[in-house]
Amino acid sequence: MASVVGRAAEPRQGQPPLDEAVVQRFYERMRAVAPAAVGAIDRDRADDPARAFADTACGRLLRSLDEDGVRALGMWVHHWCMRFYDDDTRAALRLLREIAGRPRLGWTADEVHWMLRESHQANPNAAARMTLPLAAAAELAPGTLRIDTLVPQQAAPTRHS
């Protein structure tokens, strides 16, 4: 398994490092939602995968959170999927896609920056590694992030002549 823990604040390709205190707050927020997230994902693993998302444990958890909680949950599930991409992550990936599909969550540039860096450091086999960070980055004002310096080259769209 590939782990990206401990590398979140490192500078990347000319970008300034994230402030350690900011990164620490991310981990504190994620730790607050982690127990409920682990329980919901475990229940959904054992449940019917065809069940409507709203009727799943993850769906109920998502409905119970305010926007800050949803962002923390998104960051946690993104982090979890990047670390354990080779485990059975179907329920977590479904949750990740649901959060990525929610508009106007108020993502901060630092949150997006952290997720993009974590995605860049993940194994390229982690298929959903860019799902949430790119959805969150799309909410930021133009020019807030230089995504081209944070997105791995193999994940960047290419043009065919």
Backbone as a printed PyTorch tensor [residue, N CA C, xyz], in Angstrom:
tensor([[[  0.8330,  -1.1910,   0.0000],
         [  0.0000,   0.0000,   0.0000],
         [  0.8700,   1.2440,   0.0000]],

        [[  0.4370,   2.2140,  -0.7250],
         [  1.1550,   3.4780,  -0.7590],
         [  0.5570,   4.4170,   0.2680]],

        [[  1.3900,   5.0610,   1.0210],
         [  0.9060,   6.0230,   2.0020],
         [  1.4800,   7.3910,   1.6830]],

        [[  0.6480,   8.3880,   1.8640],
         [  1.0960,   9.7460,   1.6020],
         [  1.1420,  10.5600,   2.8820]],

        [[  0.9750,   9.9140,   4.0000],
         [  0.9790,  10.6050,   5.2820],
         [  2.3440,  11.2290,   5.5330]],

        [[  2.3420,  12.4370,   6.0550],
         [  3.5770,  13.0830,   6.4400],
         [  4.2280,  13.8830,   5.3350]],

        [[  3.6780,  13.8190,   4.1230],
         [  4.2700,  14.5580,   3.0210],
         [  3.3710,  15.6910,   2.5720]],

        [[  2.2800,  15.9310,   3.2570],
         [  1.2680,  16.8740,   2.7890],
         [  1.7520,  18.3090,   2.7360]],

        [[  2.7080,  18.6850,   3.5450],
         [  3.1140,  20.0810,   3.5990],
         [  4.3610,  20.3700,   2.7720]],

        [[  4.9310,  19.3410,   2.1260],
         [  6.1510,  19.5490,   1.3560],
         [  5.8960,  20.4250,   0.1350]],

        [[  6.8530,  21.2690,  -0.2340],
         [  6.6930,  22.0590,  -1.4510],
         [  6.6850,  21.1530,  -2.6790]],

        [[  5.9980,  21.5690,  -3.7010],
         [  5.8990,  20.7690,  -4.9200],
         [  6.0220,  21.6650,  -6.1400]],

        [[  6.9630,  21.3980,  -6.9880],
         [  7.1220,  22.0670,  -8.2750],
         [  6.9430,  23.5800,  -8.1960]],

        [[  7.6770,  24.2150,  -7.3260],
         [  7.6520,  25.6670,  -7.2550],
         [  6.5290,  26.2520,  -6.4230]],

        [[  5.6540,  25.4200,  -5.9200],
         [  4.5710,  25.9190,  -5.0850],
         [  5.0810,  26.0490,  -3.6490]],

        [[  4.6480,  27.0680,  -2.9310],
         [  5.0860,  27.1870,  -1.5410],
         [  4.4840,  26.0580,  -0.7080]],

        [[  5.1870,  25.6440,   0.3350],
         [  4.6400,  24.5920,   1.1860],
         [  3.4130,  25.1050,   1.9290]],

        [[  2.5330,  24.1800,   2.2490],
         [  1.3940,  24.5460,   3.0840],
         [  1.8850,  24.7620,   4.5050]],

        [[  1.3100,  25.7180,   5.1750],
         [  1.6500,  25.9970,   6.5600],
         [  1.3340,  24.7600,   7.4090]],

        [[  2.2770,  24.3760,   8.2530],
         [  2.1000,  23.1870,   9.1020],
         [  0.8570,  23.2870,   9.9840]],

        [[  0.5580,  24.4810,  10.4850],
         [ -0.6300,  24.6520,  11.3280],
         [ -1.9090,  24.4140,  10.5300]],

        [[ -1.9130,  24.8320,   9.2790],
         [ -3.0720,  24.6060,   8.4110],
         [ -3.2630,  23.1090,   8.1810]],

        [[ -2.1770,  22.4310,   7.8640],
         [ -2.2410,  20.9910,   7.6370],
         [ -2.6990,  20.2770,   8.9140]],

        [[ -2.2040,  20.6980,  10.0490],
         [ -2.6110,  20.0880,  11.3200],
         [ -4.1100,  20.2580,  11.5400]],

        [[ -4.6590,  21.4310,  11.2170],
         [ -6.1110,  21.6440,  11.3480],
         [ -6.8880,  20.7130,  10.4220]],

        [[ -6.3630,  20.4650,   9.2270],
         [ -7.0220,  19.5190,   8.3210],
         [ -7.1130,  18.1530,   8.9790]],

        [[ -5.9990,  17.6940,   9.5360],
         [ -5.9880,  16.3730,  10.1720],
         [ -6.9180,  16.3420,  11.3860]],

        [[ -6.9790,  17.4070,  12.1420],
         [ -7.8990,  17.4520,  13.2920],
         [ -9.3490,  17.3690,  12.8260]],

        [[ -9.6880,  18.1110,  11.7780],
         [-11.0550,  18.0650,  11.2490],
         [-11.3750,  16.6760,  10.7020]],

        [[-10.4200,  16.0690,  10.0070],
         [-10.6480,  14.7370,   9.4550],
         [-10.7940,  13.7000,  10.5640]],

        [[ -9.9940,  13.8330,  11.6230],
         [-10.1110,  12.8900,  12.7400],
         [-11.4740,  12.9750,  13.4030]],

        [[-12.0910,  14.1390,  13.3680],
         [-13.4070,  14.3000,  13.9850],
         [-14.4850,  13.5140,  13.2320]],

        [[-14.3610,  13.3820,  11.9240],
         [-15.3690,  12.6620,  11.1440],
         [-14.9800,  11.2110,  10.8740]],

        [[-13.7350,  10.8560,  11.1000],
         [-13.2350,   9.5290,  10.7380],
         [-14.0030,   8.3720,  11.3790]],

        [[-14.2880,   8.3930,  12.6860],
         [-14.9880,   7.2390,  13.2630],
         [-16.3510,   6.9840,  12.6060]],

        [[-17.1040,   8.0360,  12.3810],
         [-18.4080,   7.8710,  11.7390],
         [-18.2390,   7.4020,  10.2970]],

        [[-17.2230,   7.9230,   9.6160],
         [-16.9740,   7.5320,   8.2280],
         [-16.5820,   6.0640,   8.1270]],

        [[-15.6970,   5.6170,   8.9960],
         [-15.2730,   4.2120,   8.9810],
         [-16.4820,   3.3140,   9.2270]],

        [[-17.2900,   3.6600,  10.2070],
         [-18.4820,   2.8600,  10.4940],
         [-19.4420,   2.8200,   9.3180]],

        [[-19.6820,   3.9690,   8.7030],
         [-20.6130,   4.0280,   7.5670],
         [-20.0720,   3.2180,   6.3910]],

        [[-18.8020,   3.3630,   6.0940],
         [-18.2080,   2.6200,   4.9760],
         [-18.2670,   1.1220,   5.2430]],

        [[-17.9510,   0.7170,   6.4640],
         [-18.0210,  -0.7060,   6.8090],
         [-19.4410,  -1.2510,   6.6650]],

        [[-20.4300,  -0.4910,   7.1260],
         [-21.8260,  -0.9390,   6.9810],
         [-22.2060,  -1.0390,   5.5080]],

        [[-21.7670,  -0.0580,   4.7080],
         [-22.1130,  -0.0760,   3.2870],
         [-21.3950,  -1.1870,   2.5270]],

        [[-20.2190,  -1.5760,   2.9630],
         [-19.5170,  -2.7040,   2.3330],
         [-20.3320,  -3.9790,   2.4670]],

        [[-20.9630,  -4.1300,   3.6210],
         [-21.7240,  -5.3460,   3.8940],
         [-23.1490,  -5.2740,   3.3380]],

        [[-23.5550,  -4.1360,   2.8430],
         [-24.9240,  -3.9220,   2.3730],
         [-25.0160,  -4.1420,   0.8630]],

        [[-26.1970,  -3.9410,   0.3520],
         [-26.4740,  -4.0870,  -1.0780],
         [-25.8400,  -2.9250,  -1.8490]],

        [[-24.8880,  -3.1910,  -2.7500],
         [-24.2380,  -2.1030,  -3.4780],
         [-25.1740,  -1.3680,  -4.4410]],

        [[-26.3050,  -1.9570,  -4.7530],
         [-27.2500,  -1.3070,  -5.6620],
         [-28.2190,  -0.3780,  -4.9230]],

        [[-28.1460,  -0.3540,  -3.6220],
         [-29.0340,   0.5150,  -2.8340],
         [-28.8000,   1.9780,  -3.2220]],

        [[-29.8580,   2.7360,  -3.2900],
         [-29.7360,   4.1720,  -3.5890],
         [-28.8240,   4.8180,  -2.5540]],

        [[-27.9420,   5.7010,  -3.0100],
         [-26.9730,   6.3060,  -2.0940],
         [-27.6480,   6.9490,  -0.8880]],

        [[-28.7360,   7.6240,  -1.0900],
         [-29.4260,   8.3070,   0.0130],
         [-29.8460,   7.3390,   1.1060]],

        [[-30.0320,   6.0690,   0.7660],
         [-30.4650,   5.0620,   1.7350],
         [-29.3190,   4.3050,   2.3840]],

        [[-28.0920,   4.6650,   2.0460],
         [-26.9330,   3.9790,   2.6190],
         [-26.4780,   4.6760,   3.9010]],

        [[-25.6300,   4.0010,   4.6450],
         [-25.0590,   4.6090,   5.8550],
         [-24.2390,   5.8480,   5.4910]],

        [[-23.4980,   5.7700,   4.3880],
         [-22.7090,   6.9360,   3.9520],
         [-23.6330,   8.0840,   3.5500]],

        [[-24.7300,   7.7720,   2.9010],
         [-25.6930,   8.8060,   2.5180],
         [-26.2970,   9.4910,   3.7310]],

        [[-26.6310,   8.7000,   4.7410],
         [-27.1860,   9.2880,   5.9760],
         [-26.1370,  10.1380,   6.6980]],

        [[-24.8930,   9.6640,   6.7200],
         [-23.8110,  10.4440,   7.3330],
         [-23.6370,  11.7650,   6.6020]],

        [[-23.6040,  11.7360,   5.3010],
         [-23.4210,  12.9470,   4.5030],
         [-24.5350,  13.9590,   4.7710]],

        [[-25.7700,  13.4760,   4.8480],
         [-26.9030,  14.3770,   5.1410],
         [-26.8130,  15.0020,   6.5190]],

        [[-26.1460,  14.3420,   7.4400],
         [-26.1030,  14.8240,   8.8260],
         [-25.0730,  15.9420,   9.0430]],

        [[-24.2280,  16.2000,   8.0480],
         [-23.1270,  17.1490,   8.2220],
         [-23.4150,  18.5000,   7.5700]],

        [[-22.8610,  19.5570,   8.1740],
         [-22.9080,  20.8720,   7.5320],
         [-21.7940,  20.9240,   6.4780]],

        [[-21.6690,  22.0430,   5.7710],
         [-20.6820,  22.1400,   4.6890],
         [-19.2530,  21.9050,   5.1720]],

        [[-18.9050,  22.4490,   6.3420],
         [-17.5540,  22.2200,   6.8710],
         [-17.3280,  20.7370,   7.1480]],

        [[-18.3380,  20.0860,   7.6930],
         [-18.2450,  18.6560,   7.9640],
         [-18.1360,  17.8370,   6.6880]],

        [[-18.8870,  18.2370,   5.6560],
         [-18.8190,  17.5330,   4.3730],
         [-17.4270,  17.6910,   3.7580]],

        [[-16.8550,  18.8870,   3.8420],
         [-15.5010,  19.0860,   3.3170],
         [-14.4930,  18.2300,   4.0950]],

        [[-14.6270,  18.1880,   5.4150],
         [-13.7230,  17.3550,   6.2210],
         [-13.9050,  15.8820,   5.8720]],

        [[-15.1460,  15.4570,   5.7080],
         [-15.4130,  14.0730,   5.3170],
         [-14.8220,  13.7970,   3.9390]],

        [[-14.9900,  14.7310,   3.0120],
         [-14.4210,  14.5600,   1.6830],
         [-12.9140,  14.4260,   1.7260]],

        [[-12.2740,  15.2720,   2.5060],
         [-10.8200,  15.2090,   2.6180],
         [-10.3880,  13.8900,   3.2510]],

        [[-11.1390,  13.4440,   4.2620],
         [-10.7920,  12.1790,   4.9170],
         [-10.9580,  11.0160,   3.9460]],

        [[-12.0880,  10.9400,   3.2620],
         [-12.3170,   9.7990,   2.3680],
         [-11.3420,   9.8460,   1.1970]],

        [[-10.9930,  11.0360,   0.7270],
         [ -9.9760,  11.1660,  -0.3130],
         [ -8.6390,  10.6120,   0.2080]],

        [[ -8.2590,  11.0380,   1.3900],
         [ -7.0210,  10.5780,   2.0240],
         [ -7.0510,   9.0550,   2.1900]],

        [[ -8.1610,   8.5350,   2.6680],
         [ -8.3120,   7.0970,   2.9010],
         [ -8.1940,   6.3330,   1.5860]],

        [[ -8.8680,   6.7950,   0.5480],
         [ -8.8120,   6.1120,  -0.7430],
         [ -7.4180,   6.1610,  -1.3530]],

        [[ -6.7070,   7.2520,  -1.1500],
         [ -5.3560,   7.3510,  -1.7100],
         [ -4.4020,   6.4140,  -0.9800]],

        [[ -4.6350,   6.1840,   0.2850],
         [ -3.7500,   5.3150,   1.0570],
         [ -4.0710,   3.8480,   0.8510]],

        [[ -5.3500,   3.5260,   0.6700],
         [ -5.7730,   2.1270,   0.6360],
         [ -6.4500,   1.7760,  -0.6820]],

        [[ -5.9380,   2.3140,  -1.7570],
         [ -6.5460,   2.1290,  -3.0760],
         [ -6.6390,   0.6760,  -3.4830]],

        [[ -5.8370,  -0.1880,  -2.9180],
         [ -5.8730,  -1.5830,  -3.3320],
         [ -6.7740,  -2.4440,  -2.4520]],

        [[ -7.3840,  -1.8560,  -1.4520],
         [ -8.3750,  -2.5630,  -0.6450],
         [ -9.7410,  -2.4010,  -1.3010]],

        [[-10.7520,  -2.9810,  -0.6950],
         [-12.1180,  -2.8400,  -1.2080],
         [-12.6180,  -1.4500,  -0.8420]],

        [[-12.4890,  -0.5320,  -1.7600],
         [-12.8500,   0.8600,  -1.4880],
         [-14.1090,   1.2950,  -2.2290]],

        [[-14.8950,   0.3370,  -2.7440],
         [-16.0770,   0.7100,  -3.5230],
         [-17.0100,   1.6540,  -2.7720]],

        [[-17.3100,   1.3510,  -1.5290],
         [-18.2270,   2.2150,  -0.7570],
         [-17.5960,   3.5920,  -0.5390]],

        [[-16.3010,   3.6200,  -0.2600],
         [-15.6170,   4.8990,  -0.0550],
         [-15.5580,   5.6940,  -1.3540]],

        [[-15.3030,   5.0200,  -2.4600],
         [-15.2580,   5.7150,  -3.7520],
         [-16.6300,   6.2710,  -4.1230]],

        [[-17.6720,   5.5450,  -3.7810],
         [-19.0260,   6.0480,  -4.0330],
         [-19.2680,   7.3140,  -3.2180]],

        [[-18.8680,   7.2970,  -1.9620],
         [-18.9840,   8.4820,  -1.1090],
         [-18.1610,   9.6330,  -1.6830]],

        [[-16.9590,   9.3480,  -2.1140],
         [-16.0900,  10.3610,  -2.7100],
         [-16.7610,  11.0040,  -3.9280]],

        [[-17.3280,  10.1860,  -4.8050],
         [-18.0040,  10.7230,  -5.9980],
         [-19.2190,  11.5600,  -5.6190]],

        [[-19.9350,  11.1500,  -4.5990],
         [-21.1080,  11.9240,  -4.1500],
         [-20.6890,  13.3000,  -3.6440]],

        [[-19.6150,  13.3490,  -2.8750],
         [-19.1310,  14.6310,  -2.3580],
         [-18.5990,  15.4860,  -3.5100]],

        [[-17.8720,  14.8730,  -4.4350],
         [-17.3290,  15.6120,  -5.5740],
         [-18.4520,  16.2140,  -6.4250]],

        [[-19.5950,  15.5780,  -6.4360],
         [-20.7170,  16.0670,  -7.2250],
         [-21.5240,  17.1670,  -6.5660]],

        [[-21.2000,  17.4960,  -5.3340],
         [-21.9300,  18.5510,  -4.6250],
         [-21.3100,  19.9110,  -4.9030]],

        [[-22.0680,  20.8010,  -5.4990],
         [-21.5190,  22.1310,  -5.7910],
         [-21.5420,  23.0400,  -4.5640]],

        [[-20.7250,  24.0710,  -4.6450],
         [-20.7270,  25.1630,  -3.6700],
         [-20.5180,  24.6960,  -2.2270]],

        [[-19.4960,  23.8790,  -2.0240],
         [-19.1700,  23.4570,  -0.6620],
         [-18.2210,  24.4320,   0.0280]],

        [[-17.7470,  25.4230,  -0.7060],
         [-16.8780,  26.4240,  -0.0950],
         [-15.4610,  25.9480,   0.1280]],

        [[-14.9430,  25.1220,  -0.7690],
         [-13.5770,  24.6290,  -0.6370],
         [-12.6020,  25.7960,  -0.5710]],

        [[-11.5990,  25.6710,   0.2610],
         [-10.5530,  26.6880,   0.3350],
         [ -9.4010,  26.2840,  -0.5740]],

        [[ -8.6080,  27.2590,  -0.9540],
         [ -7.4400,  26.9720,  -1.7900],
         [ -6.4890,  26.0190,  -1.0650]],

        [[ -6.3280,  26.1810,   0.2380],
         [ -5.4380,  25.2900,   0.9890],
         [ -5.9590,  23.8550,   0.9890]],

        [[ -7.2720,  23.6720,   1.1330],
         [ -7.8410,  22.3180,   1.0980],
         [ -7.5960,  21.6650,  -0.2530]],

        [[ -7.8440,  22.4160,  -1.3110],
         [ -7.6530,  21.8940,  -2.6600],
         [ -6.1670,  21.5970,  -2.9050]],

        [[ -5.3300,  22.5160,  -2.4900],
         [ -3.8810,  22.3540,  -2.6370],
         [ -3.4370,  21.0590,  -1.9500]],

        [[ -3.8910,  20.8420,  -0.7390],
         [ -3.5290,  19.6360,   0.0260],
         [ -3.9860,  18.3810,  -0.7030]],

        [[ -5.2390,  18.3640,  -1.1750],
         [ -5.7460,  17.1760,  -1.8650],
         [ -5.0040,  16.9190,  -3.1740]],

        [[ -4.6980,  17.9760,  -3.9170],
         [ -3.9660,  17.8060,  -5.1670],
         [ -2.5640,  17.2550,  -4.9120]],

        [[ -1.9140,  17.7670,  -3.8970],
         [ -0.5770,  17.2580,  -3.5690],
         [ -0.6430,  15.7980,  -3.1550]],

        [[ -1.6410,  15.4640,  -2.3530],
         [ -1.7860,  14.0770,  -1.9220],
         [ -2.0690,  13.1790,  -3.1300]],

        [[ -2.8690,  13.6600,  -4.0460],
         [ -3.1750,  12.8920,  -5.2580],
         [ -1.9340,  12.6970,  -6.1050]],

        [[ -1.1450,  13.7230,  -6.2030],
         [  0.0820,  13.6570,  -6.9990],
         [  1.0400,  12.6180,  -6.4310]],

        [[  1.0430,  12.4650,  -5.1270],
         [  1.9700,  11.5400,  -4.4820],
         [  1.4300,  10.1090,  -4.4160]],

        [[  0.1530,   9.9300,  -4.7510],
         [ -0.4500,   8.6010,  -4.7040],
         [ -0.0170,   7.7810,  -5.9160]],

        [[ -0.1550,   6.4870,  -5.7860],
         [  0.1360,   5.5850,  -6.8860],
         [ -0.8120,   5.8750,  -8.0410]],

        [[ -0.3280,   5.9340,  -9.2610],
         [ -1.1940,   6.2020, -10.4100],
         [ -2.3200,   5.1800, -10.5800]],

        [[ -2.2040,   4.0110,  -9.9460],
         [ -3.2730,   3.0140, -10.0160],
         [ -4.4980,   3.4100,  -9.1940]],

        [[ -4.3600,   4.4040,  -8.3600],
         [ -5.5140,   4.8930,  -7.5760],
         [ -6.3810,   5.7050,  -8.5360]],

        [[ -7.3190,   5.0250,  -9.1610],
         [ -8.0880,   5.5910, -10.2720],
         [ -8.8170,   6.8870,  -9.9300]],

        [[ -9.2970,   7.0230,  -8.7260],
         [-10.0990,   8.1950,  -8.3630],
         [ -9.2710,   9.2870,  -7.7030]],

        [[ -7.9670,   9.2250,  -7.8520],
         [ -7.1100,  10.1470,  -7.1020],
         [ -7.3430,  11.6110,  -7.4400]],

        [[ -7.9010,  11.9170,  -8.5940],
         [ -8.1230,  13.3100,  -8.9620],
         [ -9.5970,  13.7210,  -8.8880]],

        [[-10.4810,  12.8060,  -8.5870],
         [-11.9210,  13.0830,  -8.6180],
         [-12.3070,  14.2610,  -7.7460]],

        [[-12.0470,  14.1810,  -6.4690],
         [-12.4610,  15.2380,  -5.5530],
         [-11.6140,  16.5040,  -5.6810]],

        [[-10.2830,  16.4040,  -5.7480],
         [ -9.5160,  17.6510,  -5.8290],
         [ -9.8460,  18.4910,  -7.0610]],

        [[-10.0710,  17.8510,  -8.1950],
         [-10.3940,  18.6320,  -9.3850],
         [-11.7990,  19.2240,  -9.3100]],

        [[-12.7390,  18.4870,  -8.7220],
         [-14.0880,  19.0380,  -8.5350],
         [-14.0360,  20.2310,  -7.5840]],

        [[-13.2630,  20.1040,  -6.5120],
         [-13.1320,  21.2000,  -5.5460],
         [-12.4030,  22.3830,  -6.1760]],

        [[-11.3650,  22.1070,  -6.9590],
         [-10.5980,  23.1840,  -7.6040],
         [-11.4740,  23.9770,  -8.5630]],

        [[-12.4390,  23.3210,  -9.1720],
         [-13.3250,  24.0060, -10.1150],
         [-14.1690,  25.0790,  -9.4280]],

        [[-14.3250,  24.9830,  -8.1120],
         [-15.0970,  25.9760,  -7.3620],
         [-14.2830,  27.2150,  -7.0120]],

        [[-12.9760,  27.1270,  -7.1170],
         [-12.1300,  28.2570,  -6.7390],
         [-12.1440,  29.3290,  -7.8250]],

        [[-11.9070,  30.5480,  -7.4120],
         [-11.8220,  31.6540,  -8.3670],
         [-10.6610,  31.4070,  -9.3230]],

        [[-10.8160,  31.7900, -10.5810],
         [ -9.7220,  31.6200, -11.5390],
         [ -8.4350,  32.2670, -11.0180]],

        [[ -7.3420,  31.5570, -11.2150],
         [ -6.0480,  32.0720, -10.8050],
         [ -5.6900,  31.7960,  -9.3520]],

        [[ -6.6020,  31.2000,  -8.5830],
         [ -6.3290,  30.9110,  -7.1770],
         [ -5.2370,  29.8620,  -7.0330]],

        [[ -5.2910,  28.8400,  -7.8560],
         [ -4.2880,  27.7670,  -7.8620],
         [ -3.7260,  27.6390,  -9.2650]],

        [[ -2.4860,  27.2550,  -9.3330],
         [ -1.9220,  26.8720, -10.6280],
         [ -2.0050,  25.3600, -10.7100]],

        [[ -3.1320,  24.8760, -11.1770],
         [ -3.3770,  23.4420, -11.2140],
         [ -2.3520,  22.7290, -12.0850]],

        [[ -1.8930,  23.3630, -13.1310],
         [ -0.9410,  22.7060, -14.0250],
         [  0.3390,  22.2970, -13.3070]],

        [[  0.6700,  22.9420, -12.2040],
         [  1.8820,  22.5680, -11.4830],
         [  1.6060,  21.5490, -10.3880]],

        [[  0.3360,  21.2670, -10.1310],
         [ -0.0030,  20.3290,  -9.0710],
         [ -0.5600,  19.0150,  -9.5970]],

        [[ -1.1420,  19.0170, -10.7710],
         [ -1.7450,  17.8220, -11.3370],
         [ -0.6620,  17.0000, -12.0130]],

        [[ -0.5950,  15.7110, -11.7090],
         [  0.4030,  14.8690, -12.3740],
         [  0.2040,  14.8940, -13.8830]],

        [[  1.2690,  14.8540, -14.6130],
         [  1.1970,  14.9390, -16.0670],
         [  0.2980,  13.8730, -16.6650]],

        [[  0.3390,  12.6330, -16.1580],
         [ -0.4760,  11.5870, -16.7390],
         [ -1.9610,  11.8050, -16.4710]],

        [[ -2.3370,  12.6390, -15.5130],
         [ -3.7450,  12.8910, -15.2240],
         [ -4.2490,  14.1190, -15.9700]],

        [[ -3.3420,  14.9190, -16.5030],
         [ -3.7570,  16.1400, -17.1990],
         [ -4.3600,  15.7600, -18.5440]],

        [[ -5.4150,  16.4750, -18.9640],
         [ -6.0090,  16.1700, -20.2680],
         [ -5.0130,  16.4430, -21.3870]],

        [[ -5.0790,  15.6460, -22.4030],
         [ -4.1910,  15.8370, -23.5500],
         [ -5.0270,  16.0830, -24.7860]],

        [[ -4.4340,  16.7740, -25.7520],
         [ -5.1150,  17.0190, -27.0240],
         [ -4.4740,  16.1350, -28.0830]],

        [[ -5.3140,  15.5620, -28.8890],
         [ -4.8320,  14.7450, -30.0010],
         [ -5.0000,  15.5460, -31.2720]],

        [[ -3.9870,  15.5540, -32.1250],
         [ -4.0680,  16.3130, -33.3720],
         [ -4.9060,  15.5880, -34.3890]]])
